[in-house]
Short mmCIF file of C-alpha atoms and ligand atoms in Angstrom, two decimals:
data_model
loop_
_atom_site.label_atom_id
_atom_site.label_comp_id
_atom_site.label_asym_id
_atom_site.label_seq_id
_atom_site.Cartn_x
_atom_site.Cartn_y
_atom_site.Cartn_z
CA MET A 1 158.84 101.93 -73.05
CA LYS A 2 157.19 98.72 -71.83
CA PRO A 3 153.66 99.15 -70.42
CA ASP A 4 153.08 97.89 -66.87
CA VAL A 5 150.46 95.48 -68.20
CA ILE A 6 149.31 94.26 -71.60
CA ILE A 7 145.69 93.14 -71.72
CA VAL A 8 144.75 90.63 -74.40
CA GLY A 9 141.06 91.13 -75.10
CA GLY A 10 139.05 94.32 -75.51
CA GLY A 11 135.57 93.20 -74.53
CA LEU A 12 133.84 94.48 -71.40
CA ILE A 13 136.10 92.55 -69.01
CA GLY A 14 139.36 93.62 -70.68
CA LEU A 15 138.28 97.24 -71.16
CA ALA A 16 136.95 97.70 -67.63
CA SER A 17 140.02 96.05 -66.09
CA ALA A 18 142.19 98.33 -68.25
CA TRP A 19 140.35 101.46 -67.19
CA LYS A 20 140.49 100.62 -63.48
CA SER A 21 144.18 99.62 -63.67
CA ARG A 22 144.99 102.85 -65.50
CA ILE A 23 143.15 104.94 -62.89
CA LYS A 24 145.15 103.14 -60.19
CA GLY A 25 148.39 104.25 -61.83
CA MET A 26 149.47 101.58 -64.30
CA ALA A 27 150.57 102.16 -67.89
CA VAL A 28 148.15 99.91 -69.76
CA THR A 29 147.99 98.54 -73.32
CA VAL A 30 144.97 96.60 -74.61
CA VAL A 31 145.09 94.51 -77.81
CA ASP A 32 142.00 93.33 -79.66
CA PRO A 33 141.18 92.75 -83.35
CA HIS A 34 137.66 94.25 -82.97
CA PHE A 35 137.18 96.15 -79.71
CA GLY A 36 133.87 95.31 -78.06
CA LYS A 37 132.51 93.41 -81.05
CA GLY A 38 132.57 89.89 -79.57
CA THR A 39 130.38 88.41 -76.86
CA SER A 40 129.97 91.80 -75.13
CA HIS A 41 128.28 93.19 -78.25
CA VAL A 42 125.80 90.32 -78.52
CA ALA A 43 124.85 90.31 -74.82
CA ALA A 44 121.48 91.59 -73.60
CA GLY A 45 122.74 93.60 -70.61
CA MET A 46 120.63 91.97 -67.89
CA LEU A 47 122.04 92.56 -64.39
CA ALA A 48 120.36 89.59 -62.83
CA PRO A 49 121.82 88.07 -59.66
CA VAL A 50 118.37 86.74 -58.71
CA THR A 51 116.92 85.55 -61.99
CA GLU A 52 120.26 84.01 -63.03
CA ALA A 53 120.51 82.10 -59.72
CA HIS A 54 120.69 78.37 -60.41
CA TYR A 55 120.39 75.45 -57.99
CA GLY A 56 123.76 74.46 -56.52
CA GLU A 57 125.50 77.67 -57.66
CA GLU A 58 125.57 79.62 -54.38
CA GLU A 59 129.09 80.98 -55.04
CA VAL A 60 128.01 82.31 -58.44
CA VAL A 61 125.07 84.03 -56.73
CA ARG A 62 127.46 85.51 -54.17
CA ILE A 63 129.77 87.14 -56.73
CA ASN A 64 126.84 88.17 -58.96
CA SER A 65 125.17 89.93 -56.01
CA ALA A 66 128.42 91.66 -55.05
CA SER A 67 128.86 93.00 -58.58
CA ALA A 68 125.21 94.08 -58.88
CA ALA A 69 125.67 96.17 -55.73
CA MET A 70 128.62 97.94 -57.38
CA TYR A 71 126.72 98.87 -60.56
CA PRO A 72 125.21 102.26 -59.62
CA SER A 73 128.55 103.76 -58.54
CA PHE A 74 130.44 102.10 -61.41
CA VAL A 75 127.98 103.64 -63.89
CA GLU A 76 128.16 107.05 -62.24
CA GLU A 77 131.96 107.08 -62.37
CA LEU A 78 132.07 105.79 -65.95
CA GLU A 79 129.46 108.22 -67.26
CA GLU A 80 131.42 111.07 -65.75
CA ALA A 81 134.76 109.81 -67.08
CA SER A 82 133.41 109.26 -70.61
CA SER A 83 130.68 111.94 -70.85
CA GLN A 84 128.46 109.14 -72.22
CA GLN A 85 125.25 107.59 -70.87
CA VAL A 86 125.14 103.80 -70.60
CA GLY A 87 121.39 103.22 -70.24
CA TYR A 88 121.42 101.79 -66.71
CA ARG A 89 117.79 101.10 -65.78
CA ASP A 90 116.68 99.98 -62.33
CA THR A 91 113.21 98.76 -63.26
CA GLY A 92 112.90 95.20 -61.96
CA THR A 93 112.44 91.87 -63.69
CA LEU A 94 109.40 89.60 -63.99
CA VAL A 95 109.86 85.89 -64.62
CA VAL A 96 106.57 84.77 -66.07
CA ALA A 97 105.10 81.26 -66.02
CA GLY A 98 103.64 80.29 -69.38
CA ASP A 99 101.35 77.55 -68.00
CA PRO A 100 100.58 75.65 -64.75
CA SER A 101 103.58 73.29 -65.08
CA ASP A 102 105.88 76.30 -65.48
CA ARG A 103 104.18 77.85 -62.44
CA ALA A 104 105.11 74.81 -60.33
CA ALA A 105 108.77 75.13 -61.37
CA LEU A 106 108.84 78.88 -60.70
CA THR A 107 107.17 78.73 -57.28
CA GLU A 108 109.86 76.24 -56.25
CA LEU A 109 112.48 78.61 -57.63
CA VAL A 110 111.14 81.46 -55.47
CA GLU A 111 111.66 79.27 -52.41
CA PHE A 112 115.25 78.66 -53.50
CA HIS A 113 115.79 82.43 -54.02
CA GLN A 114 114.33 83.19 -50.61
CA SER A 115 116.48 80.50 -48.95
CA LEU A 116 119.50 82.47 -50.23
CA GLY A 117 118.08 85.73 -48.88
CA LEU A 118 117.43 87.10 -52.38
CA ASP A 119 114.71 89.65 -53.09
CA SER A 120 112.18 87.49 -54.94
CA GLU A 121 108.41 87.12 -54.54
CA TRP A 122 105.66 85.15 -56.23
CA ILE A 123 102.82 87.24 -57.65
CA ALA A 124 99.47 86.11 -59.05
CA PRO A 125 98.59 86.59 -62.74
CA THR A 126 96.31 89.59 -62.07
CA GLU A 127 99.00 91.36 -60.06
CA ALA A 128 101.63 90.60 -62.72
CA ARG A 129 99.35 92.07 -65.40
CA ARG A 130 98.60 95.09 -63.26
CA LEU A 131 102.34 95.78 -63.00
CA GLU A 132 102.99 94.93 -66.62
CA PRO A 133 99.90 95.36 -68.84
CA SER A 134 101.76 94.06 -71.90
CA LEU A 135 101.58 90.49 -70.53
CA ALA A 136 99.19 87.94 -72.06
CA PRO A 137 95.94 87.14 -70.14
CA SER A 138 96.89 83.42 -70.26
CA ILE A 139 99.99 83.70 -68.03
CA ALA A 140 100.03 81.56 -64.88
CA GLY A 141 101.78 83.99 -62.51
CA ALA A 142 105.25 85.45 -62.15
CA ILE A 143 108.28 85.98 -59.96
CA LEU A 144 108.97 89.63 -59.22
CA ALA A 145 112.69 90.33 -58.77
CA GLN A 146 112.75 94.03 -58.07
CA GLY A 147 116.55 94.17 -57.76
CA ASP A 148 117.41 92.67 -61.17
CA HIS A 149 118.22 95.63 -63.42
CA GLN A 150 119.72 96.22 -66.84
CA VAL A 151 122.31 98.26 -68.73
CA ASP A 152 122.79 98.86 -72.45
CA ASN A 153 125.88 96.71 -73.01
CA ARG A 154 126.73 98.38 -76.35
CA ARG A 155 126.69 101.82 -74.77
CA LEU A 156 128.74 100.43 -71.88
CA ILE A 157 131.43 99.28 -74.34
CA SER A 158 131.47 102.67 -76.06
CA ALA A 159 131.80 104.49 -72.71
CA LEU A 160 134.62 102.21 -71.59
CA ILE A 161 136.55 102.78 -74.82
CA GLU A 162 136.15 106.55 -74.38
CA ALA A 163 137.08 106.48 -70.68
CA ASN A 164 140.19 104.46 -71.51
CA ARG A 165 141.17 106.88 -74.28
CA ARG A 166 140.77 109.86 -71.97
CA ALA A 167 142.72 108.14 -69.20
CA GLY A 168 145.62 107.38 -71.55
CA THR A 169 145.24 103.62 -72.04
CA GLU A 170 146.86 102.48 -75.29
CA LEU A 171 144.34 100.60 -77.46
CA ILE A 172 145.98 98.55 -80.23
CA THR A 173 143.80 97.04 -82.94
CA GLY A 174 145.35 93.70 -83.86
CA SER A 175 145.31 89.96 -83.20
CA VAL A 176 147.67 88.21 -80.84
CA LYS A 177 149.20 85.39 -82.89
CA GLU A 178 151.31 83.88 -80.14
CA PHE A 179 152.34 84.19 -76.49
CA GLU A 180 156.10 83.99 -75.98
CA VAL A 181 156.85 81.93 -72.90
CA SER A 182 160.51 81.48 -72.01
CA LYS A 183 161.92 79.82 -68.90
CA ASP A 184 158.33 79.42 -67.65
CA LYS A 185 157.71 83.16 -67.74
CA LEU A 186 155.54 85.06 -70.19
CA LYS A 187 157.80 87.59 -71.95
CA GLY A 188 155.79 89.00 -74.82
CA VAL A 189 153.11 88.65 -77.44
CA LEU A 190 153.47 88.52 -81.20
CA LEU A 191 150.81 90.28 -83.25
CA ASP A 192 149.58 89.30 -86.68
CA ASN A 193 151.20 92.40 -88.22
CA GLY A 194 154.63 91.19 -87.02
CA ALA A 195 154.86 93.57 -84.04
CA ARG A 196 156.13 92.21 -80.73
CA LEU A 197 154.93 93.69 -77.43
CA GLU A 198 156.74 93.20 -74.14
CA SER A 199 155.72 93.66 -70.54
CA ASP A 200 156.28 92.07 -67.14
CA ASN A 201 152.52 91.55 -66.74
CA PHE A 202 149.83 90.25 -69.04
CA LEU A 203 146.11 89.88 -68.48
CA LEU A 204 144.37 87.28 -70.62
CA ALA A 205 140.78 88.50 -71.00
CA ALA A 206 139.90 87.15 -74.41
CA GLY A 207 136.66 85.47 -73.34
CA VAL A 208 135.88 82.37 -75.28
CA TRP A 209 139.05 82.79 -77.36
CA SER A 210 141.29 82.71 -74.26
CA ASN A 211 142.55 79.18 -74.88
CA THR A 212 142.86 79.42 -78.65
CA ILE A 213 146.07 81.49 -78.84
CA PRO A 214 149.24 79.35 -79.16
CA GLY A 215 152.11 79.57 -76.68
CA ILE A 216 150.51 79.00 -73.30
CA PRO A 217 151.26 75.50 -71.98
CA GLU A 218 148.17 73.30 -71.98
CA PRO A 219 147.82 72.84 -68.17
CA VAL A 220 147.73 76.63 -67.72
CA GLN A 221 145.13 77.30 -70.40
CA PRO A 222 141.77 78.45 -69.02
CA THR A 223 139.05 75.82 -69.23
CA VAL A 224 136.54 77.86 -71.20
CA ARG A 225 134.23 76.57 -73.91
CA PRO A 226 131.81 78.42 -76.18
CA VAL A 227 128.09 78.22 -75.47
CA LYS A 228 126.21 79.73 -78.36
CA GLY A 229 123.33 82.13 -77.81
CA GLN A 230 121.11 83.26 -80.66
CA SER A 231 119.23 86.49 -80.13
CA ALA A 232 117.42 89.30 -81.91
CA ARG A 233 116.87 93.01 -81.56
CA LEU A 234 113.45 94.48 -82.22
CA HIS A 235 112.05 98.02 -82.10
CA PHE A 236 108.80 99.51 -80.94
CA THR A 237 107.66 101.88 -83.72
CA SER A 238 104.68 104.14 -84.32
CA ALA A 239 103.23 101.28 -86.40
CA SER A 240 103.57 98.93 -83.37
CA HIS A 241 101.73 101.53 -81.31
CA SER A 242 98.93 101.96 -83.84
CA GLN A 243 98.48 98.16 -83.88
CA GLY A 244 97.76 98.34 -80.15
CA ALA A 245 101.05 96.87 -78.90
CA ILE A 246 102.14 98.05 -75.44
CA PHE A 247 105.89 98.21 -74.87
CA PRO A 248 106.95 96.47 -71.63
CA ARG A 249 108.52 98.40 -68.78
CA TYR A 250 109.94 95.44 -66.85
CA THR A 251 112.60 93.10 -68.13
CA LEU A 252 110.56 90.01 -68.98
CA ARG A 253 111.86 86.53 -68.53
CA ALA A 254 109.69 83.47 -68.91
CA LEU A 255 109.49 79.75 -68.64
CA VAL A 256 107.31 78.46 -71.46
CA LYS A 257 106.76 74.69 -71.37
CA GLY A 258 110.07 74.41 -69.57
CA VAL A 259 112.04 76.56 -72.03
CA HIS A 260 113.59 79.89 -71.02
CA VAL A 261 113.24 83.12 -72.97
CA TYR A 262 113.88 86.77 -72.12
CA MET A 263 113.02 90.22 -73.45
CA VAL A 264 114.95 93.29 -72.34
CA PRO A 265 113.19 96.58 -73.16
CA ARG A 266 115.34 99.71 -73.46
CA GLU A 267 114.18 103.32 -72.95
CA SER A 268 114.86 103.87 -76.68
CA GLY A 269 112.17 101.38 -77.74
CA GLU A 270 114.71 98.68 -78.52
CA MET A 271 114.04 95.18 -77.21
CA VAL A 272 116.62 92.41 -76.95
CA LEU A 273 115.10 88.95 -77.33
CA GLY A 274 117.21 85.99 -76.22
CA ALA A 275 118.67 83.53 -76.11
CA THR A 276 119.39 79.94 -77.05
CA MET A 277 121.95 77.83 -75.15
CA GLU A 278 123.77 75.59 -77.60
CA GLU A 279 126.99 73.59 -77.45
CA ARG A 280 128.11 74.05 -81.06
CA GLY A 281 131.74 75.06 -80.84
CA PHE A 282 132.55 78.35 -82.54
CA ASP A 283 129.49 78.36 -84.83
CA THR A 284 127.74 81.76 -84.80
CA SER A 285 125.08 81.16 -87.43
CA VAL A 286 121.53 82.29 -86.74
CA THR A 287 119.10 79.52 -87.61
CA ALA A 288 115.43 79.68 -88.55
CA GLY A 289 114.68 77.14 -85.81
CA GLY A 290 116.52 79.11 -83.13
CA LEU A 291 114.75 82.34 -83.97
CA TYR A 292 111.38 80.64 -84.40
CA GLU A 293 111.58 79.10 -80.92
CA LEU A 294 112.52 82.42 -79.30
CA LEU A 295 109.70 84.32 -81.03
CA ARG A 296 107.12 81.60 -80.41
CA ASN A 297 107.88 81.42 -76.68
CA ALA A 298 108.11 85.19 -76.33
CA ARG A 299 104.75 85.69 -78.03
CA GLN A 300 103.15 83.31 -75.55
CA ILE A 301 103.69 85.80 -72.74
CA PHE A 302 104.04 89.10 -74.66
CA PRO A 303 101.72 88.87 -77.70
CA GLY A 304 102.59 92.42 -78.81
CA ILE A 305 106.05 91.24 -79.90
CA THR A 306 104.71 90.37 -83.33
CA GLU A 307 104.04 94.09 -83.98
CA LEU A 308 107.63 95.14 -83.28
CA GLU A 309 110.06 95.75 -86.12
CA LEU A 310 112.77 93.08 -86.35
CA SER A 311 116.04 94.96 -86.79
CA GLU A 312 118.85 92.48 -86.09
CA THR A 313 119.52 88.82 -85.60
CA ILE A 314 122.84 87.76 -84.12
CA ALA A 315 124.54 84.90 -82.27
CA GLY A 316 127.32 85.11 -79.72
CA LEU A 317 129.52 82.76 -77.72
CA ARG A 318 129.43 82.74 -73.92
CA PRO A 319 132.75 81.75 -72.33
CA ALA A 320 131.49 78.98 -70.05
CA THR A 321 133.39 77.04 -67.38
CA PRO A 322 132.56 73.85 -65.49
CA GLY A 323 130.59 75.05 -62.44
CA ASN A 324 129.85 78.44 -64.08
CA LEU A 325 132.25 80.52 -61.96
CA PRO A 326 134.69 82.74 -63.87
CA LEU A 327 138.44 82.12 -63.80
CA LEU A 328 140.18 85.06 -62.14
CA GLY A 329 143.72 85.69 -60.93
CA ALA A 330 147.14 84.04 -61.16
CA SER A 331 147.52 81.52 -63.97
CA GLY A 332 150.43 79.36 -62.86
CA ILE A 333 152.86 81.18 -65.19
CA PRO A 334 154.61 84.18 -63.61
CA GLY A 335 153.50 87.37 -65.34
CA LEU A 336 150.21 85.96 -66.63
CA THR A 337 146.91 86.80 -64.94
CA ILE A 338 143.58 85.48 -66.17
CA ALA A 339 140.11 87.05 -66.29
CA THR A 340 137.73 84.98 -68.36
CA GLY A 341 134.94 82.39 -68.14
CA HIS A 342 132.11 84.75 -67.17
CA GLY A 343 129.53 82.58 -68.92
CA ARG A 344 126.03 84.10 -68.81
CA ASN A 345 127.09 86.88 -66.42
CA GLY A 346 129.83 88.89 -68.15
CA VAL A 347 128.02 92.23 -68.21
CA LEU A 348 126.90 91.84 -64.60
CA LEU A 349 130.37 90.81 -63.39
CA THR A 350 132.22 93.63 -65.17
CA PRO A 351 132.54 96.07 -62.19
CA LEU A 352 133.57 93.40 -59.68
CA THR A 353 136.05 91.78 -62.06
CA ALA A 354 137.61 95.12 -62.97
CA GLU A 355 137.98 96.06 -59.30
CA VAL A 356 139.53 92.82 -58.06
CA ILE A 357 141.77 92.35 -61.10
CA SER A 358 143.06 95.93 -60.99
CA ASP A 359 143.72 95.59 -57.24
CA TYR A 360 145.60 92.37 -57.92
CA LEU A 361 147.64 93.87 -60.78
CA THR A 362 148.47 97.10 -58.98
CA LYS A 363 148.90 95.93 -55.37
CA GLY A 364 149.02 92.13 -55.50
CA GLU A 365 145.83 92.19 -53.40
CA LEU A 366 143.99 88.87 -53.17
CA SER A 367 140.30 89.46 -52.54
CA TRP A 368 137.81 86.73 -51.55
CA VAL A 369 136.57 86.86 -55.14
CA LEU A 370 139.94 85.68 -56.46
CA GLU A 371 139.88 82.82 -53.97
CA VAL A 372 136.38 81.74 -55.01
CA CYS A 373 137.23 82.10 -58.72
CA SER A 374 140.80 80.77 -58.52
CA THR A 375 142.17 79.30 -61.72
CA ASP A 376 143.56 76.26 -59.89
CA ARG A 377 140.24 75.20 -58.34
CA TYR A 378 140.04 72.19 -60.67
CA LYS A 379 143.46 71.00 -59.48
CA GLN A 380 142.24 71.31 -55.87
CA ASP A 381 139.05 69.41 -56.79
CA ALA A 382 141.16 66.68 -58.45
CA GLN A 383 143.43 66.38 -55.38
CA SER A 384 140.55 66.24 -52.89
CA GLY A 385 138.58 63.83 -55.14
N1 LIG B 401 122.88 86.60 -69.71
C1 LIG B 401 121.97 86.12 -70.66
C2 LIG B 401 122.49 85.13 -71.59
O1 LIG B 401 123.62 84.70 -71.46
O2 LIG B 401 121.79 84.76 -72.50
#
């Protein structure tokens, strides 16, 4: 029997949309060559509507804030459905200024945050170090964003796979080789093992790979491009402790001579250090220079990092769009819905995306989010320009 929807892509966006659509009554199949091992696996798990707010991106801030507000109940429901914990942590975030020029940029940023009504305040170096004793004495102050939280993205993937299994979603490990479009309607997908899957509805949620699968006419393909991020995972060990290192409690972000770096400390003693922003196509190599720059800038504000054990280096590809809003909703081809282009905010936008996409697939409901993130916004821009 044909499923009600076939989802191409088993990262956080595909898996969460599958789970929500299944709960709302659809028969769902998800296809992915390596479930949860793409961008979602490399991510750091910051839930940061404030500290990811960029000038001129008010609509991105609006959807990020809406999804952040959904996180506690999303996590509660998912942990119950999967019997797994996902490491949601509501300790806030500090954005630290490395030197006086970074302080000038960050104090301006606080004003921008406050103009949008976001919870953001400037704190002096002594106050920042009182809150977070792991910070270097040389810091020049910090932004405190109490509402920017974190989740363990790898545990989130695992819980979503389990919740889908329990709910009866079909998870097929395989690569989609081609979309079969006939008479301007998407009819099926061909897999690399020769299998053909049919449905009346497809959701394309393959992140940065969403426009690499043949068969979808060029004007309908989502305008995503890969933006590489190199990162590392480190661990606080008993040796780190005996060397006097203090493990941070807050998520630490910093501007160091104008360059951004972040460190996300987990309850387990793991720390995610990230991340570069590089336009290098599909290259996922980790370079000495990339890692050196991250560690050098991180050490400037958290000197104890040099005592942590380095356990993993990895690079991932963010699915970026012009304007940094995701692409959500109807594609222009009947039967094909799109959910991709989440850029730096895929983990954060998972609950909101899953909710609006599953409402659209099950009831045809068009929320304000689908209007803001419409896939034809470039055509509208072109017409009005
Ligand atoms: N959300 C953090 C990053 O994309 O590096």
